């Protein structure tokens, strides 16, 4: 899957360069996230601004990453959700789980 | 009578790479629905989602991810309803026994059937001859 | 065998408002064709065009613009070929007797069959039982 | 069909605000053009920049307008063709019939 991965100080920013985050590529995202945690990178920001469509498998990959972040005393934040993508988080109540920022620039710097 | 009848019958290989295509077909059908009383773009997204969720269940659960199997579905307009049917020849399951997601826990899966039910007006899964059919309907009126 | 087989069978009312939908379905099918050796976006446009041209001919010529009739077509992938079939129950015509457009004159019509032939690798129209079928094929390889 | 019609001195500029110019709306365009000629407006520029798709009926409506313009000692020019739309004119040799400009701004003022 197409991802742009950039490191900003303590934060790894992953921009998902796909129109869809779905059952076809969710496993790829899960493995990418696992690889980062294994490298000791534990504070992740996922930028979804290019994602127009997310399904329950896409949500599942983000939940998986979130749990791994917590287990590693890290964090997984989200930014750039398009309105219809956001509505998927609301329908599944996952907007109460994730820290969600309007854009990547709105995410506060890590201490 | 025929005036608004549309039937789209689709067979694709049992592979996730085709989810985009079938989701898009549903989306394009919804975008053109002048007769829909709500927002066509929202409906389009939801139909894309419902098709994606139901077909991924067929791919993984009924067809055990065998890439040589095929998936058969239909998307159509019948009497002011948008109707999606997904057929499978797997063991079947009791859709009324699928528990709602645990909103406090952090499960990775288990949200597909919940989303389908949240979006569609009626959802049922039943045996029909040698196959099973998941039938999902959404009224285009007064909603 | 099944690996790349796709079948999309469509029935729509005999009305021009559905041209966009069926053209888009062909376009989306073409956009996802990883196996195509050429430019998928160009192919997508051409498939949209060929579907539009062949179905408008069915709507106007075979079905005499009767909005209560239906149009039946299929779009699919068979053995590395993209195949479009448009069925009609009209009087039929001899596609090999359709003259090319007069490139010096300024006719309003008469470019549909020419465009279909220019784009597709093989085009034929024949009687099949009680219906006629216009079958159009394009190879996805070495082109 | 959605059209923006604006008069610039002696030229009537018609911007087609549709994604498709096809058998579904070509007759509408033909009638709009006829109505303009009947009002004595005979120099027309059609801006196709929003048109992503044209079929033989769309081309036919433009040919019809072109013939009417000529009959009325006027003109019908085109601008803003997207590459795939342009290729339809080339396939049918109609690029040799119409004056085609990259954008509406490139069309010279009428004397
Ligand atoms: N077509 C099907 N055939 C067999 N079982 C199915 C089918 N669709 C769904 N199921 C069952 O219903 C359960 C719930 O499905 P779903 O809510 O989509 O979550 P998930 O697929 O993530 O487990 C699945 O785990 C599976 O056991
Ligand atoms: N499905 C059909 N049934 C009967 N006649 C047809 C059909 N399709 C095409 N034709 C005939 O072929 C001719 C050429 O078609 P075409 O090149 O698309 O130009 P046009 O439709 O603008 O005349 C039509 O005028 C019509 O006589």
mmCIF file of C-alpha atoms in Angstrom, chain C residues 16-17 19-20 23-24 27 41-42 45-46 48-49 52-53 56 103-104 106-109 111-112 114-115 118-119, chain D residues 19-20 22-24 30 52-57 59-60 63-64 66-67 84-85 87-88 91-94 96-97:
data_model
loop_
_atom_site.group_PDB
_atom_site.id
_atom_site.type_symbol
_atom_site.label_atom_id
_atom_site.label_comp_id
_atom_site.label_asym_id
_atom_site.label_seq_id
_atom_site.Cartn_x
_atom_site.Cartn_y
_atom_site.Cartn_z
ATOM 1 C CA UNK C 16 -30.925 8.085 -21.706
ATOM 2 C CA UNK C 17 -30.628 9.122 -18.038
ATOM 3 C CA UNK C 19 -26.214 6.157 -19.871
ATOM 4 C CA UNK C 20 -24.002 7.783 -17.257
ATOM 5 C CA UNK C 23 -20.715 4.100 -18.850
ATOM 6 C CA UNK C 24 -19.293 4.613 -15.355
ATOM 7 C CA UNK C 27 -15.046 2.892 -16.705
ATOM 8 C CA UNK C 41 -7.468 5.811 -17.899
ATOM 9 C CA UNK C 42 -7.576 6.011 -21.677
ATOM 10 C CA UNK C 45 -12.773 6.559 -21.316
ATOM 11 C CA UNK C 46 -13.042 4.423 -24.420
ATOM 12 C CA UNK C 48 -17.412 4.364 -21.296
ATOM 13 C CA UNK C 49 -17.800 5.661 -24.862
ATOM 14 C CA UNK C 52 -22.725 4.759 -24.353
ATOM 15 C CA UNK C 53 -22.717 4.512 -28.168
ATOM 16 C CA UNK C 56 -27.993 4.709 -27.266
ATOM 17 C CA UNK C 103 -15.397 13.127 -43.148
ATOM 18 C CA UNK C 104 -15.817 16.028 -45.551
ATOM 19 C CA UNK C 106 -21.156 17.785 -41.829
ATOM 20 C CA UNK C 107 -23.588 15.097 -40.786
ATOM 21 C CA UNK C 108 -25.010 15.308 -37.291
ATOM 22 C CA UNK C 109 -25.172 11.549 -36.778
ATOM 23 C CA UNK C 111 -20.451 8.304 -35.988
ATOM 24 C CA UNK C 112 -21.468 5.731 -33.348
ATOM 25 C CA UNK C 114 -17.485 4.061 -36.528
ATOM 26 C CA UNK C 115 -16.242 4.970 -33.033
ATOM 27 C CA UNK C 118 -12.181 2.314 -34.065
ATOM 28 C CA UNK C 119 -11.846 1.466 -30.370
ATOM 29 C CA UNK D 19 -19.552 16.306 -16.706
ATOM 30 C CA UNK D 20 -21.017 14.612 -19.769
ATOM 31 C CA UNK D 22 -23.970 12.924 -24.413
ATOM 32 C CA UNK D 23 -27.165 11.548 -25.914
ATOM 33 C CA UNK D 24 -28.951 12.457 -22.684
ATOM 34 C CA UNK D 30 -29.046 21.930 -29.805
ATOM 35 C CA UNK D 52 -15.005 15.233 -19.076
ATOM 36 C CA UNK D 53 -16.897 13.013 -21.523
ATOM 37 C CA UNK D 54 -18.398 13.549 -24.973
ATOM 38 C CA UNK D 55 -20.091 10.990 -27.218
ATOM 39 C CA UNK D 56 -21.140 11.067 -30.876
ATOM 40 C CA UNK D 57 -24.458 12.740 -29.987
ATOM 41 C CA UNK D 59 -20.353 15.943 -31.199
ATOM 42 C CA UNK D 60 -23.512 15.946 -33.347
ATOM 43 C CA UNK D 63 -21.896 20.080 -35.619
ATOM 44 C CA UNK D 64 -25.558 21.129 -35.754
ATOM 45 C CA UNK D 66 -21.746 24.939 -36.364
ATOM 46 C CA UNK D 67 -23.908 24.478 -39.464
ATOM 47 C CA UNK D 84 -9.762 12.800 -23.873
ATOM 48 C CA UNK D 85 -12.533 15.018 -25.223
ATOM 49 C CA UNK D 87 -9.216 12.853 -28.862
ATOM 50 C CA UNK D 88 -12.880 12.330 -29.831
ATOM 51 C CA UNK D 91 -10.902 10.278 -34.105
ATOM 52 C CA UNK D 92 -13.850 11.744 -36.031
ATOM 53 C CA UNK D 93 -11.680 14.336 -37.882
ATOM 54 C CA UNK D 94 -13.909 17.102 -36.487
ATOM 55 C CA UNK D 96 -10.405 20.040 -38.858
ATOM 56 C CA UNK D 97 -13.892 21.569 -38.869
#
